[in-house]
Short mmCIF file of C-alpha atoms and ligand atoms in Angstrom, two decimals:
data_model
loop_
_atom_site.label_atom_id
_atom_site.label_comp_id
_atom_site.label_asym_id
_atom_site.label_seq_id
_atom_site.Cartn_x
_atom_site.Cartn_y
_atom_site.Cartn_z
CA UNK A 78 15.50 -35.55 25.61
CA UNK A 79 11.54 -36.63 25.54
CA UNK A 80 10.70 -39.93 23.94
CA UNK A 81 11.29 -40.84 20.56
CA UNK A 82 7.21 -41.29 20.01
CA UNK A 83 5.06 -40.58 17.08
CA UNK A 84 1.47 -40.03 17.76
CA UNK A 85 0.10 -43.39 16.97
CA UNK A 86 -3.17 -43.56 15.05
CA UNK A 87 -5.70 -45.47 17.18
CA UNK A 88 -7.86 -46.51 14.60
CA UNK A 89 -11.37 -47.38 13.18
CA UNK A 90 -12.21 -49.54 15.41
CA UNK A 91 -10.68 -48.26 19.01
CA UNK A 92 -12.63 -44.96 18.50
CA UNK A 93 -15.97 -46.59 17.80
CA UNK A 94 -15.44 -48.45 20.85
CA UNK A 95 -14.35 -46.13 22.67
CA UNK A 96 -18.06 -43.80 21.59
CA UNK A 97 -19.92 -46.84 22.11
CA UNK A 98 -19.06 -46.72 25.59
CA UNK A 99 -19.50 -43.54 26.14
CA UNK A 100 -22.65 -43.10 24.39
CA UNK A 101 -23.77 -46.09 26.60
CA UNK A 102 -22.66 -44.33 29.70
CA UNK A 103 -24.18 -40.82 28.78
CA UNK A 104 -27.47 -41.39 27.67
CA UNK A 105 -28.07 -45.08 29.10
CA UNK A 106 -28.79 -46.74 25.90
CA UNK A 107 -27.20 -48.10 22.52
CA UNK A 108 -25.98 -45.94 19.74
CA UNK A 109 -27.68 -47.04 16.31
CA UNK A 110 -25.54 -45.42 13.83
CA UNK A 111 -21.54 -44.47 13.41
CA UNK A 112 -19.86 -42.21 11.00
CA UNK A 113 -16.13 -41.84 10.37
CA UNK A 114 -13.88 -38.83 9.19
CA UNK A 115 -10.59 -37.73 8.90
CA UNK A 116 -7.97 -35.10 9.03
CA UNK A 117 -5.60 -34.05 6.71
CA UNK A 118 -2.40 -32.36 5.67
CA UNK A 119 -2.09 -30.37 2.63
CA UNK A 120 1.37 -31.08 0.27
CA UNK A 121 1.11 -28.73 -1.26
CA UNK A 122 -0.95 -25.37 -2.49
CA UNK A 123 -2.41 -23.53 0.33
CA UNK A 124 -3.96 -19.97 0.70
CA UNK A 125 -4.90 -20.90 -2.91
CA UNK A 126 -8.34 -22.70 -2.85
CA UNK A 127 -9.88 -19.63 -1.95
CA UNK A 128 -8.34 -18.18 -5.03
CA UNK A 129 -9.91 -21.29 -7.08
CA UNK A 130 -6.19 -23.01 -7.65
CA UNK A 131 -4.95 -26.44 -7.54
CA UNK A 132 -4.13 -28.12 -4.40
CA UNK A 133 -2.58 -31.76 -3.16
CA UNK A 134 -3.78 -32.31 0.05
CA UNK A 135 -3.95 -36.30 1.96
CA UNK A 136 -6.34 -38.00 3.78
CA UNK A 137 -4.58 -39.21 7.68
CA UNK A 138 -4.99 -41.79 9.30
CA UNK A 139 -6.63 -39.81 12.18
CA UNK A 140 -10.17 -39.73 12.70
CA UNK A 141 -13.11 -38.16 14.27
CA UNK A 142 -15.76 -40.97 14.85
CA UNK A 143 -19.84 -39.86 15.84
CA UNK A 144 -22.07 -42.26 17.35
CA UNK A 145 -25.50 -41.79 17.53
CA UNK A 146 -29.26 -42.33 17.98
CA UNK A 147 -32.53 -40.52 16.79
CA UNK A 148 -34.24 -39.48 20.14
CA UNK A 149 -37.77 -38.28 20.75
CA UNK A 150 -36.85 -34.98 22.56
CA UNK A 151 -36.94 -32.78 19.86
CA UNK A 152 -33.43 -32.19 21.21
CA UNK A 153 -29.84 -32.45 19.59
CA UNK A 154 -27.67 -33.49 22.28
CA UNK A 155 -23.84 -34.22 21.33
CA UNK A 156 -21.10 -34.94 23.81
CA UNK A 157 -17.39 -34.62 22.67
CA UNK A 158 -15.28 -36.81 24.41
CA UNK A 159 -11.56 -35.08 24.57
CA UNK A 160 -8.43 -36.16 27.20
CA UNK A 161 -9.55 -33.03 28.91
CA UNK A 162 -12.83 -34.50 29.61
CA UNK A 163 -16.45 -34.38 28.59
CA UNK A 164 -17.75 -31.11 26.39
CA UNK A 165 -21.78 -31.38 25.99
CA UNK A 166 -23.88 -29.18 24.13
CA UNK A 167 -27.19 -29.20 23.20
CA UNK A 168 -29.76 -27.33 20.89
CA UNK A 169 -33.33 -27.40 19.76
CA UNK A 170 -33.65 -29.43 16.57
CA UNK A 171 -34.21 -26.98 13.90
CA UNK A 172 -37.54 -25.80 12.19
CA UNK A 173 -38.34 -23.45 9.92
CA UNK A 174 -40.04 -21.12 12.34
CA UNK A 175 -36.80 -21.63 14.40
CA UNK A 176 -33.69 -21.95 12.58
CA UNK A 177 -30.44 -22.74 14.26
CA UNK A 178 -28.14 -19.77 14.94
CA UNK A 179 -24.13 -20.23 16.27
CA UNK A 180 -23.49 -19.54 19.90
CA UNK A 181 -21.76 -20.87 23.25
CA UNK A 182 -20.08 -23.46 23.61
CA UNK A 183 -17.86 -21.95 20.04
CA UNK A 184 -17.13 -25.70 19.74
CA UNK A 185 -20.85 -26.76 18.84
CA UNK A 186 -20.87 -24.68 16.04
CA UNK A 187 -19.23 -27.02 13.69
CA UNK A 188 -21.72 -29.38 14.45
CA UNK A 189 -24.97 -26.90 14.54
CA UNK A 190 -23.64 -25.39 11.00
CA UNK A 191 -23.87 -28.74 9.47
CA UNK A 192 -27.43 -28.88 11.06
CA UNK A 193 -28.71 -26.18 9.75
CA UNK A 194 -27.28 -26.55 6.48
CA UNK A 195 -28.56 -30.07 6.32
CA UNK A 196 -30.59 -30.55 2.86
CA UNK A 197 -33.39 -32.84 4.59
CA UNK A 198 -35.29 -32.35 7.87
CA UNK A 199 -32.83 -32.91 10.98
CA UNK A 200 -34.81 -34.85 13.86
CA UNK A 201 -33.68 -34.75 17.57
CA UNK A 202 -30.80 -36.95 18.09
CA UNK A 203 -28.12 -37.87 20.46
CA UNK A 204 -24.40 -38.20 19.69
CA UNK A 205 -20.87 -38.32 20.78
CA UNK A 206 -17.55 -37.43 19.01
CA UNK A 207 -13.99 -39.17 20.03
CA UNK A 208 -10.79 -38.23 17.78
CA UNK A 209 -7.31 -38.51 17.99
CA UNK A 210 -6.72 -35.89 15.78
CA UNK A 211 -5.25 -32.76 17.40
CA UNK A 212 -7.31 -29.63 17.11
CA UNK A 213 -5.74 -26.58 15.68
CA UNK A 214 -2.35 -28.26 14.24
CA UNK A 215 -3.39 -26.99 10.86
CA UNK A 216 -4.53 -30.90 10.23
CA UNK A 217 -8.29 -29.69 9.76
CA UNK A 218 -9.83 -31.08 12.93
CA UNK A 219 -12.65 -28.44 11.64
CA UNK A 220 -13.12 -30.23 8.34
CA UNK A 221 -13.40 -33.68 10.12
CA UNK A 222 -15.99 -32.72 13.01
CA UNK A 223 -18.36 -30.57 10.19
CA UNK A 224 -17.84 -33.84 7.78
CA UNK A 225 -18.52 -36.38 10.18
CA UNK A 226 -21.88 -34.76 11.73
CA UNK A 227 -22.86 -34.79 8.15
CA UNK A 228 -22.24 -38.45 7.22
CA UNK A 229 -23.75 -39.28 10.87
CA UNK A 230 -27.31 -37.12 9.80
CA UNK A 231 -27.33 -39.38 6.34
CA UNK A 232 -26.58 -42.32 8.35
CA UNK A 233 -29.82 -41.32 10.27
CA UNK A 234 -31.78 -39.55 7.93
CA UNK A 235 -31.15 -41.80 4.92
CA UNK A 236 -30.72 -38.96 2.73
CA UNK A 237 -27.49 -39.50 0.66
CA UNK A 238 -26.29 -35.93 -0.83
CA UNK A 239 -23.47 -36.04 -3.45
CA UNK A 240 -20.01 -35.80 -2.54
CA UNK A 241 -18.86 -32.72 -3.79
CA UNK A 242 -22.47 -31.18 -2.69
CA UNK A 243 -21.65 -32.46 0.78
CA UNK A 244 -18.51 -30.76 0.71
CA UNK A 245 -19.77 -27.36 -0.22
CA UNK A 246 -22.26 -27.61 2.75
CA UNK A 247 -19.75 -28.57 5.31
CA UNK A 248 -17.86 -25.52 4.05
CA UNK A 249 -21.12 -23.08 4.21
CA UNK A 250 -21.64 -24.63 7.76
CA UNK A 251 -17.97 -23.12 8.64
CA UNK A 252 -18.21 -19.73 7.29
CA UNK A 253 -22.14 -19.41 8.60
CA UNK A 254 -21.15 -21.09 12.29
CA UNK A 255 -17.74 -20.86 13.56
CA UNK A 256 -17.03 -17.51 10.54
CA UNK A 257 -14.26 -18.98 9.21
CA UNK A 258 -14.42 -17.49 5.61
CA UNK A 259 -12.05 -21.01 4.69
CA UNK A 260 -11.47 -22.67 0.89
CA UNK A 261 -13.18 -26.12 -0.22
CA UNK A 262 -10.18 -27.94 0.25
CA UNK A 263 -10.16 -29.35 3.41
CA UNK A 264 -14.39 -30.25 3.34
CA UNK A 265 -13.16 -31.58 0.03
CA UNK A 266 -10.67 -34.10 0.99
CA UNK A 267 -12.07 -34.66 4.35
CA UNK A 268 -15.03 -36.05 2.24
CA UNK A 269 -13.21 -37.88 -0.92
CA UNK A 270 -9.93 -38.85 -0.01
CA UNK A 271 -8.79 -42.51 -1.41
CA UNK A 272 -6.45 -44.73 0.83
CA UNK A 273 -2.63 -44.50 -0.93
CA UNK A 274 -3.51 -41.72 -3.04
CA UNK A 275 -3.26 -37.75 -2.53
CA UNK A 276 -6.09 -35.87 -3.87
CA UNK A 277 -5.58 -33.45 -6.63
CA UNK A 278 -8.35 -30.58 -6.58
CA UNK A 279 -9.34 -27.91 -8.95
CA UNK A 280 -11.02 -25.68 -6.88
CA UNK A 281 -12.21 -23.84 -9.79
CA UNK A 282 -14.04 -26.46 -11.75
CA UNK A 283 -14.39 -28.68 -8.01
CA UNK A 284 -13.29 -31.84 -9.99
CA UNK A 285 -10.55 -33.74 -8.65
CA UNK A 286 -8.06 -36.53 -9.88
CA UNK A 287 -6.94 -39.22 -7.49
CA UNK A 288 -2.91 -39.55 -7.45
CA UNK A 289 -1.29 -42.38 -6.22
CA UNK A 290 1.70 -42.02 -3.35
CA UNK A 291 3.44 -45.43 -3.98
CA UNK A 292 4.19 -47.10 -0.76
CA UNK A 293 7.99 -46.87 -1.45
CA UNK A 294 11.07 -45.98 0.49
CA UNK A 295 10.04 -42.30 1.28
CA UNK A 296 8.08 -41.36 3.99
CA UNK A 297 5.51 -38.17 4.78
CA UNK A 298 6.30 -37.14 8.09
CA UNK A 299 4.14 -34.51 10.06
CA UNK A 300 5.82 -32.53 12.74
CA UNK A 301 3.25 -30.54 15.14
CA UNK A 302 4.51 -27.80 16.36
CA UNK A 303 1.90 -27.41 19.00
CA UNK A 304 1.66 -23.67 18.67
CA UNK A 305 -0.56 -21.53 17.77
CA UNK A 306 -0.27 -18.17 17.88
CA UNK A 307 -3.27 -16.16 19.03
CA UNK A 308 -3.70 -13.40 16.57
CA UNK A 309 -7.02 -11.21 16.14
CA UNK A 310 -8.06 -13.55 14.30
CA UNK A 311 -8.74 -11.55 11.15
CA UNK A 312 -5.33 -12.64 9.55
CA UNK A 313 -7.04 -15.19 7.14
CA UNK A 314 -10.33 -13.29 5.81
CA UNK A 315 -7.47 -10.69 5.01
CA UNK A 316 -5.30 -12.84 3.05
CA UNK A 317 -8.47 -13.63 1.40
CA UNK A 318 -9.77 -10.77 0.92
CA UNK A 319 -6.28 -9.30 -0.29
CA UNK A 320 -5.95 -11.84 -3.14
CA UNK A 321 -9.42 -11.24 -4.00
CA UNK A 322 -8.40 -6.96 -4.08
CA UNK A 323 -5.17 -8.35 -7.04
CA UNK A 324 -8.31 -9.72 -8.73
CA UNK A 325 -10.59 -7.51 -8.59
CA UNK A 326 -7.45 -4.97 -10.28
CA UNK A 327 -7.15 -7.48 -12.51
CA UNK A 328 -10.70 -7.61 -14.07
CA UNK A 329 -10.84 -11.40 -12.90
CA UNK A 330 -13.47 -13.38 -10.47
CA UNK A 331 -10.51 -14.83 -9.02
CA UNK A 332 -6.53 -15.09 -9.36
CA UNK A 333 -6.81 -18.49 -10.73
CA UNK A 334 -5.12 -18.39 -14.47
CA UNK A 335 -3.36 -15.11 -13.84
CA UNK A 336 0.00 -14.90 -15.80
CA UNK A 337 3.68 -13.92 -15.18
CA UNK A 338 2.34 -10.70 -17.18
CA UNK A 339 -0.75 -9.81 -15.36
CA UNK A 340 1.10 -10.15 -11.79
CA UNK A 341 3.65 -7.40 -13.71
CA UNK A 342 0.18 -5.35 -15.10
CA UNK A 343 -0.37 -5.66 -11.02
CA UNK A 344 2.57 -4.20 -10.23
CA UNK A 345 2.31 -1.01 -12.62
CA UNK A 346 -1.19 -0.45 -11.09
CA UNK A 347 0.45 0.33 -8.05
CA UNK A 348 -1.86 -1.59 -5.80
CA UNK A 349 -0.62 -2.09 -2.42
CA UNK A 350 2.53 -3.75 -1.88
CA UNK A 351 1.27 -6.33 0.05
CA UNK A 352 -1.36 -7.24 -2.52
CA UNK A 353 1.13 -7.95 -4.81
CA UNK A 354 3.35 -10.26 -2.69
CA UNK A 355 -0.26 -11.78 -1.54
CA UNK A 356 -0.93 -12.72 -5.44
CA UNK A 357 2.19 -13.37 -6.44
CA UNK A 358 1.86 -16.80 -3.91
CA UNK A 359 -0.82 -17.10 -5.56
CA UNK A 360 0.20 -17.48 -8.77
CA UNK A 361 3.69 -19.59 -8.44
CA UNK A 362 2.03 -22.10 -5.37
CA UNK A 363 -0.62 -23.10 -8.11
CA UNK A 364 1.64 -24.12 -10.68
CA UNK A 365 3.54 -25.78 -7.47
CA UNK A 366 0.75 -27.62 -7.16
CA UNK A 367 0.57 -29.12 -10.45
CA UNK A 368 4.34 -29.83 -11.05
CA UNK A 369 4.68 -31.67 -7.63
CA UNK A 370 1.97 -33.57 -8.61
CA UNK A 371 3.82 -34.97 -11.74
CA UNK A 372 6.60 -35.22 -9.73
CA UNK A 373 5.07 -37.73 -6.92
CA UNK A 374 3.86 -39.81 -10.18
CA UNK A 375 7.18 -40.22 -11.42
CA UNK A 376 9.00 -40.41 -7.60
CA UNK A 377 10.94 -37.65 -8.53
CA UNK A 378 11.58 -37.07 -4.91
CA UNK A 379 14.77 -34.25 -5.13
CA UNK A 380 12.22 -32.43 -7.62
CA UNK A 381 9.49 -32.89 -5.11
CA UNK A 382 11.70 -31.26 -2.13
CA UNK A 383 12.78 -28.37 -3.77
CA UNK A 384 9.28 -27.62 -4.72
CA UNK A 385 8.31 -27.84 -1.16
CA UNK A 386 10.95 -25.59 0.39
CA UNK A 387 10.25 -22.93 -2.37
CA UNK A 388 6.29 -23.07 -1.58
CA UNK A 389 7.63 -22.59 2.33
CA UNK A 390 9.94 -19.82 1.24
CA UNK A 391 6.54 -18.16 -0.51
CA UNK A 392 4.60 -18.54 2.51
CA UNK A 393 7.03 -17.25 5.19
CA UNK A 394 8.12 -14.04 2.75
CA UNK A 395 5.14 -13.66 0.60
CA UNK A 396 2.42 -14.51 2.21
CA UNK A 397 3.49 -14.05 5.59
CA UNK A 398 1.47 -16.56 7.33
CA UNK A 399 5.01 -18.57 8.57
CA UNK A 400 6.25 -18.31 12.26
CA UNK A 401 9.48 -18.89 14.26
CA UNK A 402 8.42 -22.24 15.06
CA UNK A 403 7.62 -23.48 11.60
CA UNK A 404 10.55 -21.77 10.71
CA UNK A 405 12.87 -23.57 12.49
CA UNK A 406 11.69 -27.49 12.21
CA UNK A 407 11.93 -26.48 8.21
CA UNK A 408 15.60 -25.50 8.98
CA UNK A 409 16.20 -28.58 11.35
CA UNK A 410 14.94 -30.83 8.55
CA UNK A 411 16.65 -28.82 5.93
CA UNK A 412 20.33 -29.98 7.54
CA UNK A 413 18.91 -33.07 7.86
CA UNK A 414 20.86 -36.31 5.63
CA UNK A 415 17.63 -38.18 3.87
CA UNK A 416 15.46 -34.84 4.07
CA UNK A 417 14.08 -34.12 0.36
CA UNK A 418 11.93 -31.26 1.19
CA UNK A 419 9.80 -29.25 4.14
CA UNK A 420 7.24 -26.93 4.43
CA UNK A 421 4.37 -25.27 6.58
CA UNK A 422 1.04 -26.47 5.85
CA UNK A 423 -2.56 -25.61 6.50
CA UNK A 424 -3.57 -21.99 7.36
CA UNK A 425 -0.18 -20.89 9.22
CA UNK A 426 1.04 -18.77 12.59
CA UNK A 427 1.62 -22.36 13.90
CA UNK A 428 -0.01 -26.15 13.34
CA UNK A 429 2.54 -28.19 11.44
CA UNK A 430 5.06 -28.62 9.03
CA UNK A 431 5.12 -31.64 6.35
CA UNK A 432 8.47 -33.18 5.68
CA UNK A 433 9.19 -35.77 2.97
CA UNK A 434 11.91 -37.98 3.42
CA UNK A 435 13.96 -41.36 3.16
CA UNK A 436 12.15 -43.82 5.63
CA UNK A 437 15.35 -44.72 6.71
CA UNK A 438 15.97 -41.31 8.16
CA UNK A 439 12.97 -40.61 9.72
CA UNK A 440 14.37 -41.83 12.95
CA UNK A 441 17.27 -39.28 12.50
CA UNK A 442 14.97 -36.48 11.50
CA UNK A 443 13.06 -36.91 15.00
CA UNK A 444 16.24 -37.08 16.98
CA UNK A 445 17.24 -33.70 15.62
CA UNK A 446 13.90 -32.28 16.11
CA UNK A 447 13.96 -33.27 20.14
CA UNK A 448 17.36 -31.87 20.51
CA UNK A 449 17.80 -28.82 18.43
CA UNK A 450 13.84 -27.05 18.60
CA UNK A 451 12.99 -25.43 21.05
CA UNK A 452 9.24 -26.46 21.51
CA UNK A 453 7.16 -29.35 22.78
CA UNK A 454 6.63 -30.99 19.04
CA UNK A 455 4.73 -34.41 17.97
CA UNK A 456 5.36 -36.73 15.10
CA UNK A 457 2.50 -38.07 12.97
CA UNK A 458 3.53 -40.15 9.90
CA UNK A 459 1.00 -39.19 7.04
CA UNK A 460 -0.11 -42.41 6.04
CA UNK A 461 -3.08 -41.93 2.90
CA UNK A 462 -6.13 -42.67 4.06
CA UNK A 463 -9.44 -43.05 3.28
CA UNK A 464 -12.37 -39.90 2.96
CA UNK A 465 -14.99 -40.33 5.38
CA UNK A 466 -17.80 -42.95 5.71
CA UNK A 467 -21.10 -44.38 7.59
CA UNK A 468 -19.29 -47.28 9.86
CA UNK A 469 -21.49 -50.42 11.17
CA UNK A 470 -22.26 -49.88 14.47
P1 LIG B 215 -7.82 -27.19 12.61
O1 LIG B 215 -8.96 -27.36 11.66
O2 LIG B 215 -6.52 -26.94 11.93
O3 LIG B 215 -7.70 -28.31 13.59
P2 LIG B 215 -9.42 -24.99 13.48
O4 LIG B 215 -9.14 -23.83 14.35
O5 LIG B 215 -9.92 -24.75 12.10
O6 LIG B 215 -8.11 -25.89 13.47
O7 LIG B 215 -10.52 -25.91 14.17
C1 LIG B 215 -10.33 -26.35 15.50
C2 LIG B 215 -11.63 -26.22 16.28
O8 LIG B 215 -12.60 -27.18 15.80
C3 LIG B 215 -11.48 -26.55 17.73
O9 LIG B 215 -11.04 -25.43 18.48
C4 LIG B 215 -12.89 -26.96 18.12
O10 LIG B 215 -13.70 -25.82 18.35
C5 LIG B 215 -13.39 -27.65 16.87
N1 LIG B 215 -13.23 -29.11 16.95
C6 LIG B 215 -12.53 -29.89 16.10
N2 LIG B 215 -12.59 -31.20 16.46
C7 LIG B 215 -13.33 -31.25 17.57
C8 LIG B 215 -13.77 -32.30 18.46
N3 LIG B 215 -13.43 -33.58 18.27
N4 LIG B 215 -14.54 -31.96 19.52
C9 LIG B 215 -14.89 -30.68 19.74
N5 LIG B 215 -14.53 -29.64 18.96
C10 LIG B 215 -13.75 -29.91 17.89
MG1 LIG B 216 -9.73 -25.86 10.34
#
């Protein structure tokens, strides 16, 4: 059986080290500024942001941390320093006669989107990115690249743009760079998270309340699964654009407020069946959203479980963005003594699941995990964490 390990944060300060040195070593000078981000994992609502619901996502402890320094080049030069190795890209500060446009390497483009979409002038500079935040584990590595290239360009610009502004430009960046049609979510909590609190959003009216997760006796436990499933691709902009299709039927910008009665007015319109199912998520993961949000208040943990299990029922059979993997570490934990509740979270067809549970069965949960899936998973405890900030160099 492999080592009983979680992925241990390495924190603030290791990472800005850590870019410090590299930054020295690549471009043989100092770094003047430093920005911070994080990831995060979603308890509960997702697929629903883009529909303009309620969702309770958490700031982790996991970062991306930029480094940086205006140069005279006219160049934007950014190095992203992974276990693999060095990745370096490098573009022409923008203009208006030349505006940036996404391209190779597909990894720059989170960065160049945030460029572009910068709302002040964007000088050469020179950067580099460490994280210890896995990429593609559904724990919005995206988010926290995009948000911390945009708290580095304040840092050096000393432009300050309003947090919920910033979001929405982090968010344009992704759909205009990489063409990931994605919610405001994660750009959202990337940007505002609170340490010990979860972060209820409306996506609707983009206000948010800040809820407190007590440090208690129950723990949030992330399992990776460490898959992900290459599909076309096109499996997201179609949920999307299916819920959007109930809405449209529906006479309403967006399935946000939809009734019990309208999803049956849905069903006598004899849309598609998968529309239906599509909306129907829709509709019963935003009230999740609210009532697990009352129920973390008031440590209602049983309550809190069975909410998550249904919401990973609705997104394995509804919306259909579960896998075998996810699957089966929600089953594992399901048998598990001390388990309250599991689901999938983030996008889907891999990433990770979210597990709450009794802190003294977390060890328990992990030794069931190694021996009874059949994978190569990796434990992150989902500590709440702060948004993301300019850090002194
Ligand atoms: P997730 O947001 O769940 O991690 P995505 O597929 O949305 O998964 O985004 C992952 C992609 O973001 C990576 O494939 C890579 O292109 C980019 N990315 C994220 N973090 C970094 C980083 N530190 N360095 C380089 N690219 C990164
Ligand atoms: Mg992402």
């Amino acid at each position: 059986m492999p080592a009983l390990t979680d992925a241990v944060p390495a924190g603030e300060a290791a990472l800005l080290r850590r870019a410090r040195d590299e930054f020295a070593a690549v471009f043989a000078r100092g770094a003047t500024v430093a920005a911070a981000a994080p990831g995060r994992v979603n308890l509960m609502g997702d697929h629903v942001d883009y529909c303009e619901g309620y969702v309770l996502p958490v700031a982790l402890p996991f970062l991306t941390v930029m480094v940086g320094a205006p140069s005279n080049s006219g160049t934007c030069r950014v190095v992203s320093v992974q276990d693999s190795g060095r990745q370096e890209a490098s573009f022409p500060a923008p203009t208006a006669a030349n505006p940036l446009k996404p391209g190779e390497p597909a990894w720059a483009n989170y960065v160049k989107g945030v460029v572009a979409n910068f709302p002040g002038p964007v000088e050469g500079f020179d950067a580099v990115i460490v994280s210890d935040l896995p990429m593609g584990a559904g724990l919005s590595s995206s988010a926290s690249i995009e948000v911390v290239t945009f708290t580095l360009l304040e840092a050096l610009s000393g432009i300050r743009t309003e947090p919920v502004r910033k979001a929405q430009l982090c968010q344009k960046a992704e759909h205009e760079f990489p063409g990931m049609p994605c919610g405001i979510m994660d750009q959202y909590v990337v940007t505002m998270a609170k340490k010990d609190h979860a972060l209820l959003i409306d996506c609707r009216s983009l206000e948010s309340t800040q809820v407190p997760i007590f440090n208690s006796d129950t723990a949030i436990l992330v399992i990776n699964t460490n898959v992900k499933h290459q599909l076309t691709g096109s499996e997201y902009p179609q949920r999307r654009a299916q819920c959007q299709a109930a809405a449209d039927i529906l006479g309403k910008p967006s399935l946000r407020g939809t009734t019990v009665e309208q999803l049956e007015d849905l069903k006598q319109s004899n849309c598609d069946a998968d529309v239906l199912k599509r909306a129907r998520h829709v509709v019963e993961e935003i009230r999740r959203s609210e009532e697990i949000t009352k129920y973390f208040k008031t440590r209602d943990w049983e309550r809190v479980g069975e909410l998550l299990y249904e919401s990973h029922e609705s997104l394995r059979n509804l919306m259909e963005v579960s896998c075998p993997e996810l699957d089966a570490l929600v089953e594992v934990a399901r048998a598990t003594p001390g388990v309250y509740g599991a689901r999938m979270t983030g996008g889907g067809f891999g990433g990770s699941v979210v597990v709450v549970v009794k802190k003294n069965s977390v060890d328990d949960l992990k030794k069931r995990v190694l021996s009874q899936y059949k994978g190569n998973p990796t434990f992150l405890l989902a500590i709440p964490s702060d948004g993301a900030r300019i850090i002194n160099i």
